[in-house]
């Protein structure tokens, strides 16, 4: 199988009294879910050299609808990124921990082949901005911003899907017909992120690269 190897963080769940273990796991490259004694659930994520949450960490936050995070200023987790998990999303992060329970270590390498997958090109909602429309026009493809390929939803331009749920630009061999001028949101989609893994599971029945049981 051809593809690209992606090292992704492994999720682990820790009770508050094992906070130091959670911190060590994050420093080793993993992601941690900490269940506080009072019942609050938070995630601890690593940061990059600039002090920002790593790209895969940021995509994990976006996957649970969380856009806010803070640097821990004191204690064992000082310097790491922390975010409180909303009640409706606790099940999601605990499911990630269950999924990763079979993996040893703080990180895991997975082999992903976009041309054998294209799960992110199905049943999605890709919003276009002015830069995308300008890119289409500059390439002599202004029709890509027309009603055949774009619909309006909530005042925004959104790529239309075919009747089977795939993007209208996805060809039979899972290649993007407009790859060179694809929308910014498609360019930003991160391989190996929780959004990527969720799309693979929902569309292809693959759970982190392995067939789902049952």
Coordinates of C-alpha atoms in Angstrom, one line a residue:
X1 CA 0.0 0.0 0.0
X2 CA 1.4 3.4 -0.9
X3 CA 0.8 6.3 1.4
X4 CA 2.2 8.7 3.9
X5 CA 3.2 7.8 7.4
X6 CA 1.7 10.1 10.0
X7 CA 2.8 10.1 13.7
X8 CA -0.3 11.0 15.7
X9 CA -0.7 11.4 19.5
X10 CA -2.3 8.5 21.4
X11 CA -5.1 9.4 23.8
X12 CA -5.0 8.3 27.4
X13 CA -7.5 8.8 30.3
X14 CA -6.2 9.7 33.8
X15 CA -7.8 10.4 37.1
X16 CA -6.7 13.7 38.8
X17 CA -4.5 11.9 41.3
X18 CA -2.4 10.6 38.3
X19 CA -1.9 14.1 36.9
X20 CA 1.9 13.7 36.8
X21 CA 1.5 10.6 34.6
X22 CA -0.8 12.5 32.3
X23 CA 1.8 15.3 32.0
X24 CA 4.6 12.7 31.2
X25 CA 2.4 11.2 28.5
X26 CA 1.8 14.6 26.9
X27 CA 5.5 15.5 27.1
X28 CA 6.2 12.1 25.3
X29 CA 3.9 13.2 22.4
X30 CA 0.5 12.0 23.5
X31 CA -2.8 13.6 24.4
X32 CA -4.3 13.2 27.8
X33 CA -7.9 13.4 29.2
X34 CA -7.9 14.3 32.9
X35 CA -11.0 13.5 34.9
X36 CA -11.0 15.9 37.9
X37 CA -12.3 14.8 41.3
X38 CA -15.2 17.3 41.0
X39 CA -16.2 15.6 37.7
X40 CA -14.9 18.2 35.3
X41 CA -13.1 16.7 32.3
X42 CA -10.3 18.5 30.5
X43 CA -7.7 17.7 27.9
X44 CA -4.0 18.3 28.2
X45 CA -2.2 18.9 24.9
X46 CA 1.4 19.6 23.9
X47 CA 2.6 22.9 22.5
X48 CA 5.1 23.8 19.7
X49 CA 8.2 25.9 19.9
X50 CA 6.1 29.1 19.6
X51 CA 3.9 28.1 22.6
X52 CA 0.8 27.3 20.5
X53 CA -1.1 24.1 20.5
X54 CA 0.3 21.6 18.0
X55 CA -1.7 21.2 14.7
X56 CA -3.1 17.8 15.6
X57 CA -4.0 19.1 19.1
X58 CA -5.8 22.1 17.6
X59 CA -7.8 19.9 15.2
X60 CA -8.8 17.7 18.2
X61 CA -10.2 20.7 19.9
X62 CA -12.1 21.7 16.7
X63 CA -13.5 18.2 16.5
X64 CA -15.2 18.7 19.9
X65 CA -16.3 22.2 19.1
X66 CA -13.8 23.8 21.4
X67 CA -12.0 26.9 20.1
X68 CA -10.6 28.1 23.4
X69 CA -7.6 26.8 25.3
X70 CA -5.1 28.2 27.8
X71 CA -1.5 27.6 28.8
X72 CA -1.3 26.1 32.3
X73 CA 0.6 28.6 34.4
X74 CA 1.5 26.6 37.5
X75 CA 1.7 23.1 38.8
X76 CA 2.8 19.8 37.3
X77 CA 1.2 20.7 33.9
X78 CA 2.8 24.1 33.6
X79 CA 3.5 25.1 30.0
X80 CA 1.0 22.6 28.5
X81 CA -2.2 23.6 26.8
X82 CA -5.5 22.9 28.6
X83 CA -9.2 23.0 27.6
X84 CA -12.3 22.1 29.4
X85 CA -14.5 19.5 27.6
X86 CA -18.2 20.4 27.3
X87 CA -20.7 17.9 28.8
X88 CA -21.9 16.9 25.3
X89 CA -18.4 16.2 24.0
X90 CA -17.1 14.1 27.0
X91 CA -18.3 10.9 25.3
X92 CA -16.2 11.7 22.2
X93 CA -12.9 12.2 24.0
X94 CA -13.4 9.1 26.1
X95 CA -14.2 7.2 22.9
X96 CA -10.8 8.3 21.5
X97 CA -9.2 6.9 24.7
X98 CA -11.0 3.6 24.3
X99 CA -10.0 3.5 20.6
X100 CA -6.3 4.1 21.5
X101 CA -6.3 1.7 24.5
X102 CA -4.9 -1.1 22.3
X103 CA -1.8 1.0 21.3
X104 CA 1.3 1.2 23.4
X105 CA 3.4 4.3 23.9
X106 CA 2.5 8.0 23.5
X107 CA 2.4 8.2 19.7
X108 CA 1.4 5.9 16.9
X109 CA 2.4 5.8 13.2
X110 CA -0.4 5.2 10.8
X111 CA -0.1 4.9 7.0
X112 CA -2.7 7.0 5.1
X113 CA -3.2 7.0 1.3
X114 CA -5.6 9.8 0.3
X115 CA -6.1 8.3 -3.2
X116 CA -7.3 5.1 -1.6
X117 CA -9.5 6.9 0.8
X118 CA -11.1 10.3 -0.1
X119 CA -13.4 9.9 2.9
X120 CA -13.0 13.7 3.6
X121 CA -14.5 14.4 0.2
X122 CA -17.8 12.8 1.1
X123 CA -20.7 14.1 3.1
X124 CA -18.8 17.2 4.0
X125 CA -19.6 20.9 4.2
X126 CA -16.9 22.9 2.5
X127 CA -17.5 26.7 2.8
X128 CA -15.9 28.9 0.1
X129 CA -14.5 32.4 0.7
X130 CA -13.8 35.2 -1.6
X131 CA -10.2 34.0 -2.1
X132 CA -11.5 30.6 -3.4
X133 CA -13.8 32.3 -5.9
X134 CA -11.0 34.6 -7.0
X135 CA -8.7 31.6 -7.4
X136 CA -11.3 30.0 -9.7
X137 CA -11.6 33.1 -11.8
X138 CA -7.8 33.5 -12.1
X139 CA -7.6 30.0 -13.4
X140 CA -10.2 30.6 -16.0
X141 CA -12.8 28.5 -14.2
X142 CA -15.3 31.1 -13.0
X143 CA -18.1 28.6 -13.5
X144 CA -16.9 26.7 -10.5
X145 CA -18.4 29.4 -8.4
X146 CA -21.8 29.1 -10.1
X147 CA -25.0 27.3 -9.0
X148 CA -24.0 24.0 -10.6
X149 CA -21.2 23.6 -8.2
X150 CA -22.1 25.9 -5.3
X151 CA -25.1 26.4 -3.1
X152 CA -26.0 29.1 -0.7
X153 CA -26.5 28.2 3.0
X154 CA -26.8 30.7 5.8
X155 CA -25.5 33.4 3.6
X156 CA -22.4 31.4 2.8
X157 CA -21.2 29.7 -0.4
X158 CA -20.9 25.9 0.0
X159 CA -19.7 23.2 -2.4
X160 CA -22.5 21.1 -3.7
X161 CA -22.5 17.4 -3.2
X162 CA -23.6 14.7 -5.7
X163 CA -26.6 12.6 -5.0
X164 CA -24.4 9.9 -3.4
X165 CA -22.9 12.4 -1.0
X166 CA -19.5 12.8 -2.7
X167 CA -18.1 16.1 -3.7
X168 CA -19.0 16.9 -7.3
X169 CA -15.3 17.4 -8.0
X170 CA -14.3 13.9 -6.8
X171 CA -13.5 11.7 -9.8
X172 CA -14.0 8.0 -10.1
X173 CA -10.4 7.2 -9.2
X174 CA -10.7 9.3 -6.0
X175 CA -8.8 12.2 -7.6
X176 CA -9.8 15.8 -7.2
X177 CA -10.7 17.3 -10.6
X178 CA -9.7 20.8 -9.3
X179 CA -6.9 19.9 -7.0
X180 CA -4.5 22.7 -8.1
X181 CA -7.2 25.3 -7.3
X182 CA -9.1 23.5 -4.6
X183 CA -10.7 25.6 -1.8
X184 CA -8.7 26.8 1.2
X185 CA -10.7 24.6 3.6
X186 CA -9.7 21.5 1.6
X187 CA -6.1 22.6 1.6
X188 CA -6.2 23.1 5.4
X189 CA -7.7 19.7 6.2
X190 CA -5.0 17.8 8.2
X191 CA -4.2 14.2 7.4
X192 CA -4.3 12.1 10.5
X193 CA -6.4 14.6 12.5
X194 CA -9.4 13.4 14.5
X195 CA -11.6 14.9 11.7
X196 CA -9.7 12.7 9.2
X197 CA -10.0 9.6 11.4
X198 CA -13.7 10.2 12.0
X199 CA -14.4 10.6 8.2
X200 CA -12.5 7.3 7.6
X201 CA -14.6 5.5 10.2
X202 CA -18.0 6.9 9.1
X203 CA -17.4 6.6 5.4
X204 CA -15.1 3.5 5.0
X205 CA -15.8 1.6 8.3
X206 CA -12.2 2.0 9.3
X207 CA -11.3 2.7 12.9
X208 CA -7.9 4.2 13.0
X209 CA -6.9 2.2 9.9
X210 CA -8.4 -1.1 11.2
X211 CA -11.7 -2.7 10.2
X212 CA -14.5 -2.1 12.7
X213 CA -15.6 -5.2 14.7
X214 CA -19.1 -6.5 13.9

